[in-house]
Amino acid sequence: MTVSRALNTPERVSPEVLARVTAAVRRSGYVPNRVAGGLASARSRLVAAVVPTLSGPVFLDTVQALTAALADAGYQLMLGQSGYADSREDALLEAIIGRRPDGVVLTGILHSAEGRRRLLAANIPVVETWDLTPTPIDMLVGFSHERIGHAVAAFLHGRGRRRLAVVAGDDDRARRRLAAFREAARELGLADVEPVTVPAPTTLRSGRDALGQLLARPGGVDAVFCSSDLLALGVLTEARARGLDVPSRLAVVGFGDNEFAADLEPALTTVRIDGAAIGRQAARFVIDRAEGRTVAERIVDLGFSIVERASA
Amino acid sequence: MTVSRALNTPERVSPEVLARVTAAVRRSGYVPNRVAGGLASARSRLVAAVVPTLSGPVFLDTVQALTAALADAGYQLMLGQSGYADSREDALLEAIIGRRPDGVVLTGILHSAEGRRRLLAANIPVVETWDLTPTPIDMLVGFSHERIGHAVAAFLHGRGRRRLAVVAGDDDRARRRLAAFREAARELGLADVEPVTVPAPTTLRSGRDALGQLLARPGGVDAVFCSSDLLALGVLTEARARGLDVPSRLAVVGFGDNEFAADLEPALTTVRIDGAAIGRQAARFVIDRAEGRTVAERIVDLGFSIVERASA
DNA sequence: GTGAAAGCGCTAACAA
DNA sequence: TTGTTAGCGCTTTCAC
């Protein structure tokens, strides 16, 4: 017990005991067993993060920042992938709940509402990210996909574009940006938007193919909003291969502001999301809860911005 | 005890008891506490993975495949980042060892030899990846960076290139590919290779800047070997901005065969590494050890291939 | 400031 | 096939 105190609350132990313990620890190479500690204290100092998949650079910054922020506070990150098979989701939840983590960060969506209920039933704090809803399960940090759709449509309209199109990955959030984009275009009195849906995760190849499809349609197109920067790079690549000048003949807008966006030729106009900030806020949420602090504001809207560059 | 058996070894329990337990589990929503189980059995079913950083798509496929393969076998992945501060490495090791994982997968390098010794002292199986050395700490799955450097130099020489250059990220493995590339060029009787070193992780921007530097030097250059596909994309982008035709005036070779490489214009010639296979093999190593099987062949060389496309 | 007792929720080992 | 006993290595609680 005295050793436990010396290690965890050194200020509550006499200097002499502290010195003796420290020396013994060093001499023996003792590393406390956190599994036993977790069992006794009911605090695992483990946080689970669930991503649909790690491929595709979308959630990378978030996971990276989350891991770092947690590590700084003495917490460890357990990673789970929900995306690659629906049937696995149940097993994933069992695995998570069985470890009694101090919190779960949902990056992207957990498919079943049932699953989220189980997490709450297990009394595990939940942070949803990358989205905004007025009725989160527990805590939430994200931004509004609807507002982004509207904002990009207004942006393109303001630049004189009149025949808008969208290339969107087949996932829920991209679909909602798309829907808002179409609605805004309608409100602005523009022709109905041509949507092309591509499989998720999005790729450069999908972007190239999508532009091909778009150009084959009657009516013509003078602006494309892509649901990822990679898709936008595909559109840029295909446009160049076809001798279609960007931005004079075609405006291109991406999503994500990946590191490479600013340095493409032409530089990519895109929607900037601060993925790292999302990770940091999620860590703050979980840690606050784990340390017993009550979280006053459970919803944080980190917003977005349109970064205007040469491509639009 | 009977419940424990029904859950873990159902075949060693009577059908009737099994049915009763199953029903009770469903009724109550019971999820076994793996922390307690881990403490009692000295098997945590947790595997730690250490990456220098998650940004940069290099280790993504490996981590992704590792997570999936472990999950399939009932193991969970704990993620640690070693790269963002040297001082953190000690804390990271404490955190890892303290959880008594069933194995540690080192993706990239753990800086201190001392650290690796501590892992072994704690009796934790270690898998090193993405490299090849005749004297691994424990188990190893990777490929030879030296052979890659040689192969690419020979490849470019075979295509008639005579003034080779390299753009390499500032990390150990890239440096070794570079060194082998220079050595091979020398053996082939070519002029000494111009190396440009850029900070790690590599970016498109670095690639653009590097080509600028290369072209400013006297002597000229007709082929560039880049230490990542992103860097190669930067070189392609800059070449186009300057009206320098690829491949006629400049051959470009990347590294990694990222998803986008095949669909660039021109399509990128690059070195293909099977990151996912590395992850799967690492999982196999760890699981074999955890289940008490002895691993006969502790070194697996997964090799590489040069994917010849339009850019070289 | 230090220490003794009890127990966290499981599993190993052995007995019936 | 089922059940009993004794821990795993810590922390909580309470007494000194």
XYZ file of C-alpha atoms (C1' of nucleotides) in Angstrom:
656
model
C 0.000 0.000 0.000
C 2.809 2.356 0.814
C 4.440 1.663 -2.535
C 1.150 2.286 -4.308
C 0.881 5.641 -2.581
C 4.472 6.584 -3.285
C 3.880 5.928 -6.975
C 0.439 7.482 -7.384
C 0.310 10.240 -4.780
C 3.925 10.960 -3.844
C 2.888 14.066 -1.893
C 1.108 11.900 0.650
C 4.193 9.967 1.626
C 7.224 10.983 3.625
C 10.296 12.060 1.650
C 12.259 9.209 3.110
C 9.805 6.519 2.059
C 9.508 8.115 -1.346
C 13.255 7.940 -1.804
C 13.401 4.317 -0.753
C 10.567 3.344 -3.081
C 12.029 5.253 -6.004
C 15.365 3.561 -5.521
C 13.803 0.117 -5.320
C 11.743 0.738 -8.433
C 14.782 1.742 -10.373
C 16.863 -1.112 -9.084
C 14.293 -3.765 -9.887
C 12.872 -2.320 -13.102
C 9.398 -2.556 -11.632
C 6.549 -1.421 -13.879
C 3.141 -1.301 -12.155
C 0.560 -3.648 -13.594
C -2.201 -1.363 -14.880
C -4.467 -4.296 -15.531
C -4.592 -5.081 -11.843
C -4.860 -1.391 -11.027
C -7.725 -1.022 -13.435
C -9.554 -3.948 -11.936
C -9.225 -2.620 -8.424
C -10.063 0.980 -9.173
C -12.622 0.477 -11.958
C -10.697 2.964 -14.081
C -8.914 1.446 -17.039
C -7.291 4.600 -18.431
C -8.111 3.093 -21.771
C -10.182 4.894 -24.398
C -11.651 3.126 -27.394
C -11.864 4.824 -30.769
C -14.014 3.447 -33.538
C -13.384 4.381 -37.156
C -15.194 2.942 -40.178
C -11.819 2.185 -41.711
C -8.354 3.597 -41.443
C -7.779 3.804 -45.175
C -8.584 7.107 -46.676
C -6.970 10.029 -44.957
C -10.221 11.414 -43.547
C -9.978 10.489 -39.891
C -6.212 10.275 -39.699
C -5.634 13.691 -38.177
C -8.360 13.077 -35.646
C -7.012 9.715 -34.533
C -3.513 11.113 -34.459
C -4.450 14.093 -32.292
C -6.648 11.926 -30.100
C -3.854 9.449 -29.442
C -1.407 12.216 -28.635
C -3.763 14.133 -26.334
C -4.723 10.963 -24.480
C -1.132 9.855 -24.090
C -0.262 13.242 -22.605
C -2.874 12.644 -19.925
C -1.781 9.077 -19.244
C -4.500 7.377 -21.257
C -4.072 4.777 -23.968
C -5.989 4.438 -27.220
C -7.622 1.223 -28.328
C -8.498 1.181 -32.006
C -11.461 -0.566 -33.571
C -12.702 -0.642 -37.147
C -16.431 -0.855 -37.651
C -16.572 -0.549 -41.377
C -15.322 -3.686 -42.939
C -18.157 -5.989 -42.002
C -21.482 -5.261 -40.417
C -21.482 -8.586 -38.667
C -18.249 -7.622 -36.939
C -19.809 -4.672 -35.231
C -21.348 -6.791 -32.535
C -18.047 -8.467 -31.816
C -16.372 -5.061 -31.782
C -18.800 -3.788 -29.177
C -18.315 -6.845 -26.997
C -14.594 -6.340 -27.191
C -14.898 -2.690 -26.276
C -17.354 -3.064 -23.438
C -15.476 -6.073 -22.092
C -12.427 -3.896 -21.525
C -14.399 -1.318 -19.576
C -12.781 1.686 -21.261
C -13.139 5.096 -19.649
C -14.709 6.395 -22.843
C -15.514 5.655 -26.462
C -14.918 8.023 -29.343
C -17.079 7.323 -32.354
C -15.427 8.658 -35.492
C -17.950 8.243 -38.189
C -20.971 6.197 -37.429
C -21.669 3.085 -35.446
C -24.225 1.382 -37.621
C -26.801 0.190 -35.168
C -28.687 2.406 -32.751
C -28.859 -0.744 -30.644
C -25.077 -0.696 -30.418
C -24.972 2.824 -29.123
C -27.588 1.957 -26.557
C -25.437 -0.894 -25.310
C -22.532 1.467 -24.801
C -24.633 3.814 -22.751
C -26.136 0.918 -20.819
C -22.598 -0.100 -19.914
C -22.201 3.397 -18.515
C -19.347 4.324 -20.818
C -19.051 7.983 -21.842
C -19.516 8.356 -25.599
C -18.189 11.108 -27.846
C -19.580 11.292 -31.363
C -17.482 13.219 -33.855
C -17.439 14.609 -37.376
C -21.088 15.478 -37.300
C -23.648 17.670 -35.635
C -27.072 16.675 -34.387
C -29.228 18.349 -31.797
C -29.702 14.982 -30.083
C -26.351 13.313 -29.520
C -26.123 10.090 -27.546
C -23.919 11.771 -25.008
C -21.213 14.237 -26.105
C -20.486 15.498 -29.572
C -17.845 17.448 -31.455
C -18.192 18.182 -35.151
C -19.594 20.501 -37.754
C -22.654 20.779 -39.936
C -22.602 18.933 -43.228
C -25.793 20.721 -44.238
C -24.212 24.136 -43.761
C -21.226 23.055 -45.833
C -23.446 22.000 -48.732
C -25.230 25.324 -48.653
C -22.055 27.347 -48.309
C -20.306 25.711 -51.251
C -23.322 26.156 -53.515
C -23.531 29.837 -52.568
C -19.788 30.202 -53.094
C -19.903 28.760 -56.615
C -22.992 30.777 -57.507
C -21.223 33.916 -56.295
C -18.336 33.131 -58.659
C -20.729 33.056 -61.588
C -21.123 29.305 -61.938
C -24.551 28.214 -63.075
C -24.424 24.513 -63.935
C -23.335 22.767 -60.756
C -22.517 19.105 -60.247
C -21.513 16.926 -57.314
C -19.327 13.866 -57.029
C -19.923 12.239 -53.678
C -18.760 9.117 -51.891
C -21.415 6.669 -50.838
C -21.536 7.497 -47.156
C -24.124 9.185 -45.019
C -22.367 12.454 -44.316
C -21.328 13.003 -47.926
C -24.913 12.341 -48.962
C -26.139 15.013 -46.589
C -23.688 17.573 -47.919
C -24.900 16.647 -51.366
C -28.561 17.049 -50.457
C -27.963 20.466 -48.907
C -25.927 21.498 -51.939
C -28.786 20.578 -54.283
C -31.323 22.330 -52.132
C -29.253 25.496 -52.050
C -28.787 25.393 -55.810
C -32.528 25.118 -56.229
C -33.085 28.078 -53.926
C -30.610 30.066 -55.980
C -32.660 29.356 -59.073
C -30.049 27.113 -60.709
C -30.675 24.066 -62.831
C -30.933 20.863 -60.831
C -27.572 19.558 -59.774
C -26.141 16.468 -61.439
C -25.002 14.072 -58.718
C -22.590 11.219 -59.317
C -22.189 8.738 -56.504
C -18.977 6.745 -56.153
C -18.104 3.980 -53.679
C -16.593 4.851 -50.321
C -13.748 5.177 -49.565
C -13.191 7.601 -52.391
C -10.219 7.360 -54.711
C -8.467 9.324 -57.390
C -9.718 6.770 -59.900
C -13.350 7.369 -58.887
C -12.848 11.077 -59.432
C -11.522 10.543 -62.938
C -14.350 8.213 -63.854
C -16.936 10.524 -62.351
C -15.850 13.460 -64.460
C -16.058 11.246 -67.502
C -19.653 10.414 -66.640
C -20.492 14.035 -65.987
C -19.146 15.194 -69.328
C -21.040 12.497 -71.191
C -24.336 13.889 -69.960
C -26.246 16.502 -71.905
C -26.481 20.051 -70.558
C -22.895 20.633 -69.591
C -21.281 21.461 -66.287
C -19.189 24.388 -65.121
C -18.508 23.472 -61.491
C -17.995 20.276 -59.484
C -18.133 19.872 -55.725
C -16.290 16.712 -54.677
C -16.800 14.937 -51.366
C -13.061 14.523 -50.810
C -9.833 16.151 -51.934
C -8.699 12.879 -53.447
C -11.810 12.805 -55.604
C -11.120 16.412 -56.572
C -7.570 15.461 -57.545
C -9.086 12.800 -59.768
C -11.347 15.344 -61.415
C -8.401 17.705 -61.944
C -6.365 14.874 -63.425
C -9.102 13.796 -65.808
C -9.849 17.383 -66.819
C -6.223 17.869 -67.756
C -6.125 14.588 -69.649
C -9.083 15.855 -71.683
C -7.696 19.337 -72.200
C -10.489 20.914 -70.181
C -9.071 23.983 -68.453
C -9.576 24.468 -64.714
C -10.865 26.905 -63.582
C -11.889 28.718 -66.773
C -14.058 25.934 -68.149
C -14.607 23.986 -64.948
C -14.453 24.993 -61.289
C -13.461 22.286 -58.820
C -14.016 22.283 -55.067
C -12.790 19.553 -52.750
C -13.436 18.595 -49.159
C -11.011 18.128 -46.305
C -8.122 20.443 -47.163
C -5.630 17.619 -47.179
C -2.010 18.570 -46.907
C -1.521 18.282 -50.660
C -4.465 20.488 -51.696
C -2.598 23.793 -51.577
C 0.233 22.579 -53.782
C -1.644 21.029 -56.663
C -1.696 22.640 -60.089
C -4.052 24.450 -60.052
C -4.171 24.783 -56.258
C -7.375 23.247 -54.950
C -10.227 25.265 -53.542
C -11.635 23.145 -50.753
C -13.554 22.961 -47.512
C -11.255 23.048 -44.545
C -12.052 20.861 -41.519
C -9.786 20.831 -38.481
C -9.573 17.101 -37.873
C -6.889 17.475 -35.224
C -9.015 19.911 -33.232
C -11.816 17.360 -33.265
C -9.462 14.763 -31.811
C -8.225 17.113 -29.129
C -11.725 18.122 -28.070
C -12.837 14.501 -27.987
C -9.912 13.713 -25.687
C -10.854 16.621 -23.436
C -14.426 15.368 -23.220
C -13.440 11.843 -22.287
C -10.800 12.873 -19.777
C -13.091 15.391 -18.086
C -15.637 12.664 -17.609
C -13.117 10.107 -16.448
C -11.775 12.495 -13.823
C -15.268 13.075 -12.579
C -15.721 16.605 -13.883
C -19.160 17.371 -15.246
C -19.163 18.518 -18.825
C -21.274 21.641 -19.083
C -21.452 22.054 -22.844
C -21.848 18.665 -24.457
C -21.979 19.843 -28.037
C -19.074 21.608 -29.692
C -19.386 22.940 -33.235
C -15.930 23.403 -34.688
C -17.232 24.819 -37.962
C -15.474 24.852 -41.314
C -14.189 27.298 -43.867
C -13.944 27.447 -47.614
C -10.320 27.889 -48.635
C -10.349 29.751 -51.912
C -7.540 28.811 -54.256
C -7.027 28.676 -58.001
C -9.292 25.743 -58.902
C -12.490 27.732 -58.248
C -16.593 -21.284 -12.840
C -19.288 -23.076 -14.777
C -20.315 -19.828 -16.457
C -16.704 -19.093 -17.310
C -16.441 -22.495 -18.943
C -19.719 -22.161 -20.795
C -18.489 -18.914 -22.290
C -14.907 -19.849 -23.066
C -15.006 -23.587 -23.743
C -18.660 -24.412 -24.492
C -17.712 -27.890 -25.667
C -16.699 -28.796 -22.129
C -20.072 -28.109 -20.642
C -23.341 -30.028 -20.917
C -25.831 -28.803 -23.526
C -28.315 -28.059 -20.826
C -25.996 -25.866 -18.765
C -24.858 -24.130 -21.917
C -28.442 -23.288 -22.797
C -29.167 -21.942 -19.344
C -26.044 -19.803 -19.319
C -26.695 -18.489 -22.807
C -30.207 -17.533 -21.858
C -29.109 -15.797 -18.688
C -26.400 -13.894 -20.557
C -28.893 -12.671 -23.088
C -31.457 -11.769 -20.485
C -29.077 -9.779 -18.339
C -26.900 -8.249 -21.046
C -23.827 -9.611 -19.322
C -20.495 -8.815 -20.945
C -17.490 -10.579 -19.347
C -14.914 -8.274 -17.846
C -11.755 -8.934 -19.840
C -9.683 -6.872 -17.479
C -10.364 -9.307 -14.685
C -9.932 -12.226 -17.043
C -6.621 -10.843 -18.186
C -5.407 -10.426 -14.646
C -6.326 -13.958 -13.701
C -4.993 -15.676 -16.799
C -1.998 -13.437 -17.507
C -3.215 -13.071 -21.074
C -4.522 -9.655 -21.947
C -5.523 -10.314 -25.551
C -4.196 -6.855 -26.181
C -1.492 -6.112 -28.730
C 0.356 -2.817 -28.805
C 1.396 -1.241 -32.093
C 3.904 1.568 -32.217
C 4.096 3.887 -35.210
C 6.314 6.967 -35.508
C 3.249 8.948 -36.491
C -0.049 8.213 -38.127
C 0.162 11.079 -40.595
C 1.555 10.126 -43.911
C -0.088 7.130 -45.508
C 2.928 4.872 -45.121
C 1.887 2.615 -42.274
C -1.849 2.936 -42.752
C -2.366 -0.292 -44.633
C -0.264 -2.156 -42.114
C -2.131 -0.837 -39.097
C -5.434 -1.418 -40.841
C -4.655 -5.022 -41.707
C -3.145 -5.628 -38.283
C -6.245 -4.349 -36.510
C -8.527 -6.444 -38.695
C -6.495 -9.639 -38.367
C -6.221 -9.246 -34.600
C -9.921 -8.521 -34.220
C -10.712 -11.669 -36.172
C -8.761 -13.659 -33.612
C -10.297 -11.892 -30.631
C -7.416 -9.542 -29.953
C -7.555 -5.784 -29.599
C -5.061 -3.215 -30.865
C -3.572 -0.524 -28.680
C -1.995 2.285 -30.642
C 1.026 4.315 -29.612
C 2.933 7.043 -31.424
C 6.635 7.203 -30.794
C 7.560 9.934 -33.169
C 6.279 13.187 -31.939
C 8.625 13.593 -28.990
C 11.643 11.606 -27.960
C 10.967 12.265 -24.310
C 7.582 10.607 -24.702
C 9.083 7.308 -25.691
C 9.850 6.365 -22.134
C 6.318 7.138 -21.052
C 4.992 5.190 -24.023
C 6.995 2.137 -23.004
C 5.793 2.345 -19.418
C 2.239 2.547 -20.667
C 2.731 -0.441 -22.937
C 4.529 -2.674 -20.470
C 2.138 -1.692 -17.702
C -0.727 -3.182 -19.671
C 1.069 -6.476 -20.185
C 0.105 -6.856 -23.850
C 0.477 -10.238 -25.500
C 2.764 -8.677 -28.086
C 4.185 -5.472 -29.469
C 4.404 -4.608 -33.148
C 7.039 -2.046 -33.950
C 6.171 -0.245 -37.172
C 9.125 1.878 -37.928
C 11.728 2.234 -35.297
C 11.716 2.529 -31.550
C 14.458 5.046 -30.990
C 16.361 3.614 -28.082
C 17.966 0.191 -27.999
C 17.401 0.440 -24.256
C 13.676 0.613 -24.902
C 13.670 -2.553 -26.933
C 15.636 -4.290 -24.208
C 13.001 -3.313 -21.676
C 10.313 -4.878 -23.824
C 12.198 -8.125 -24.023
C 12.982 -8.017 -20.317
C 9.244 -7.762 -19.694
C 8.944 -10.962 -21.688
C 6.697 -9.453 -24.337
C 6.960 -10.867 -27.883
C 8.194 -8.192 -30.282
C 7.602 -8.004 -34.022
C 9.665 -5.510 -35.975
C 8.294 -4.530 -39.360
C 9.078 -2.634 -42.528
C 12.689 -3.589 -42.456
C 15.075 -6.470 -42.658
C 18.066 -7.175 -40.478
C 19.855 -10.424 -39.839
C 19.643 -9.743 -36.089
C 16.113 -8.843 -35.109
C 15.188 -8.396 -31.462
C 12.706 -11.207 -31.713
C 10.528 -11.591 -34.833
C 10.603 -9.582 -38.012
C 8.587 -9.057 -41.174
C 9.701 -6.672 -43.869
C 11.810 -6.186 -46.939
C 15.262 -4.953 -47.843
C 15.673 -1.245 -48.360
C 19.140 -1.874 -49.727
C 17.853 -4.183 -52.425
C 15.240 -1.616 -53.396
C 17.853 1.083 -53.861
C 19.916 -1.217 -56.049
C 16.936 -2.422 -58.056
C 15.665 1.040 -58.873
C 19.095 2.246 -59.960
C 19.461 -0.795 -62.225
C 15.962 -0.251 -63.575
C 16.610 3.370 -64.513
C 19.991 2.528 -66.001
C 18.336 -0.178 -68.058
C 15.917 2.411 -69.445
C 18.800 4.508 -70.656
C 18.905 7.091 -67.870
C 22.362 8.327 -67.008
C 22.049 11.277 -64.666
C 20.194 9.988 -61.628
C 18.961 11.929 -58.630
C 17.183 11.078 -55.392
C 14.704 12.967 -53.268
C 14.459 11.299 -49.884
C 12.681 11.950 -46.633
C 14.828 12.393 -43.565
C 14.285 8.988 -42.014
C 16.559 6.037 -41.542
C 15.017 3.624 -44.021
C 14.771 6.205 -46.804
C 18.405 7.084 -46.198
C 19.387 3.470 -46.618
C 17.525 3.153 -49.897
C 19.292 6.295 -50.981
C 22.705 4.997 -50.009
C 22.152 1.730 -51.886
C 20.870 3.653 -54.897
C 24.035 5.781 -54.986
C 26.250 2.773 -54.570
C 24.518 0.953 -57.404
C 24.789 3.996 -59.651
C 28.496 4.150 -58.943
C 28.891 0.464 -59.759
C 27.085 1.063 -63.031
C 29.603 3.732 -63.909
C 27.186 6.624 -63.667
C 27.907 10.114 -62.407
C 27.461 10.506 -58.666
C 23.830 10.809 -57.687
C 22.466 14.133 -56.535
C 20.586 13.592 -53.284
C 18.080 16.086 -51.909
C 16.892 15.462 -48.384
C 13.502 16.728 -47.256
C 11.903 16.607 -43.816
C 9.847 13.571 -42.789
C 6.950 13.060 -43.157
C 7.215 13.810 -46.844
C 4.736 16.053 -48.616
C 3.744 17.085 -52.104
C 5.202 20.521 -51.349
C 8.593 19.007 -50.498
C 8.562 17.190 -53.806
C 7.925 20.373 -55.751
C 10.624 22.258 -53.901
C 13.084 19.411 -54.302
C 12.721 19.331 -58.072
C 13.306 23.079 -58.101
C 16.571 22.569 -56.221
C 17.608 19.728 -58.482
C 17.066 21.732 -61.659
C 19.005 24.681 -60.273
C 22.132 22.552 -59.979
C 24.629 22.265 -62.785
C 24.933 18.997 -64.699
C 21.291 18.224 -65.277
C 19.157 15.306 -64.303
C 17.171 12.782 -66.322
C 15.679 10.578 -63.574
C 14.504 11.032 -59.989
C 13.865 8.347 -57.420
C 11.541 9.651 -54.684
C 11.220 8.131 -51.229
C 7.421 8.310 -51.328
C 4.652 8.481 -53.903
C 3.517 11.796 -52.483
C 6.966 13.220 -53.084
C 6.827 11.811 -56.606
C 3.481 13.496 -57.153
C 5.128 16.737 -56.086
C 7.906 16.218 -58.591
C 5.374 15.462 -61.352
C 3.397 18.562 -60.434
C 6.436 20.825 -60.463
C 7.697 19.325 -63.710
C 4.408 20.090 -65.362
C 4.355 23.622 -63.958
C 7.760 24.130 -65.558
C 6.853 22.513 -68.856
C 9.333 19.698 -68.325
C 7.926 16.584 -69.962
C 7.718 13.301 -68.034
C 8.990 10.793 -68.990
C 10.767 12.053 -72.102
C 12.898 14.665 -70.323
C 12.622 13.323 -66.797
C 11.838 9.857 -65.453
C 10.131 9.713 -62.051
C 9.942 6.729 -59.699
C 8.007 6.735 -56.448
C 7.860 4.461 -53.442
C 4.867 2.745 -51.857
C 2.457 2.279 -54.751
C -0.247 4.271 -53.046
C -3.744 3.823 -54.339
C -3.512 6.965 -56.440
C -0.235 6.125 -58.192
C -1.747 4.165 -61.075
C -4.202 6.907 -61.994
C -1.936 9.916 -62.121
C -1.065 11.596 -65.404
C 1.386 10.227 -66.328
C 0.797 7.064 -64.312
C 3.527 6.685 -61.720
C 6.235 4.057 -61.885
C 6.856 3.073 -58.310
C 8.087 0.469 -55.847
C 5.263 -1.674 -54.590
C 5.229 -2.754 -50.938
C 2.425 -4.865 -49.561
C 1.735 -3.030 -46.332
C -1.360 -5.060 -45.590
C 0.552 -8.326 -45.895
C 3.045 -6.998 -43.369
C 0.214 -6.296 -40.945
C -1.294 -9.734 -41.436
C 2.004 -11.517 -40.918
C 2.722 -9.468 -37.807
C -0.663 -10.486 -36.413
C 0.089 -14.130 -37.183
C 3.432 -13.885 -35.374
C 1.936 -12.351 -32.262
C -1.036 -14.684 -32.115
C 1.108 -17.770 -32.628
C 3.245 -16.727 -29.714
C 0.301 -15.815 -27.522
C -1.292 -19.218 -28.126
C 1.913 -20.891 -27.146
C 2.966 -22.081 -30.586
C 6.637 -21.810 -31.303
C 7.485 -19.717 -34.295
C 9.912 -21.625 -36.471
C 10.878 -18.972 -38.975
C 11.244 -15.683 -37.185
C 12.186 -13.611 -40.201
C 9.845 -13.119 -43.120
C 10.966 -11.194 -46.202
C 7.932 -10.024 -48.117
C 9.978 -8.466 -50.887
C 8.917 -5.715 -53.258
C 8.403 -5.115 -56.943
C 8.915 -2.268 -59.345
C 5.620 -1.398 -60.996
C 6.464 0.000 -64.380
C 4.090 2.670 -65.602
C 4.309 5.740 -67.813
C 6.419 8.030 -65.627
C 9.599 6.002 -66.125
C 2.149 9.146 7.518
C 1.793 4.018 7.456
C -0.248 -0.445 7.330
C -3.835 -4.338 7.691
C -7.905 -6.271 5.737
C -10.891 -7.003 2.098
C -12.094 -7.390 -2.491
C -12.250 -5.917 -7.811
C -14.166 -10.259 -11.490
C -12.229 -13.418 -13.328
C -9.330 -18.336 -14.204
C -5.974 -22.299 -12.796
C -5.795 -26.223 -10.361
C -7.684 -29.636 -8.180
C -11.544 -32.433 -6.089
C -15.849 -34.682 -6.320
C -19.334 -32.652 -16.108
C -19.591 -29.571 -12.184
C -17.911 -27.212 -8.208
C -14.484 -25.532 -4.585
C -10.467 -23.076 -3.341
C -7.084 -19.883 -4.000
C -5.201 -16.480 -6.077
C -3.868 -12.675 -10.234
C -1.691 -7.396 -8.444
C -3.482 -3.846 -7.430
C -6.746 0.019 -4.648
C -10.367 1.180 -1.190
C -11.353 1.620 3.341
C -10.427 1.928 7.788
C -7.485 1.662 11.898
C -3.512 3.092 14.065
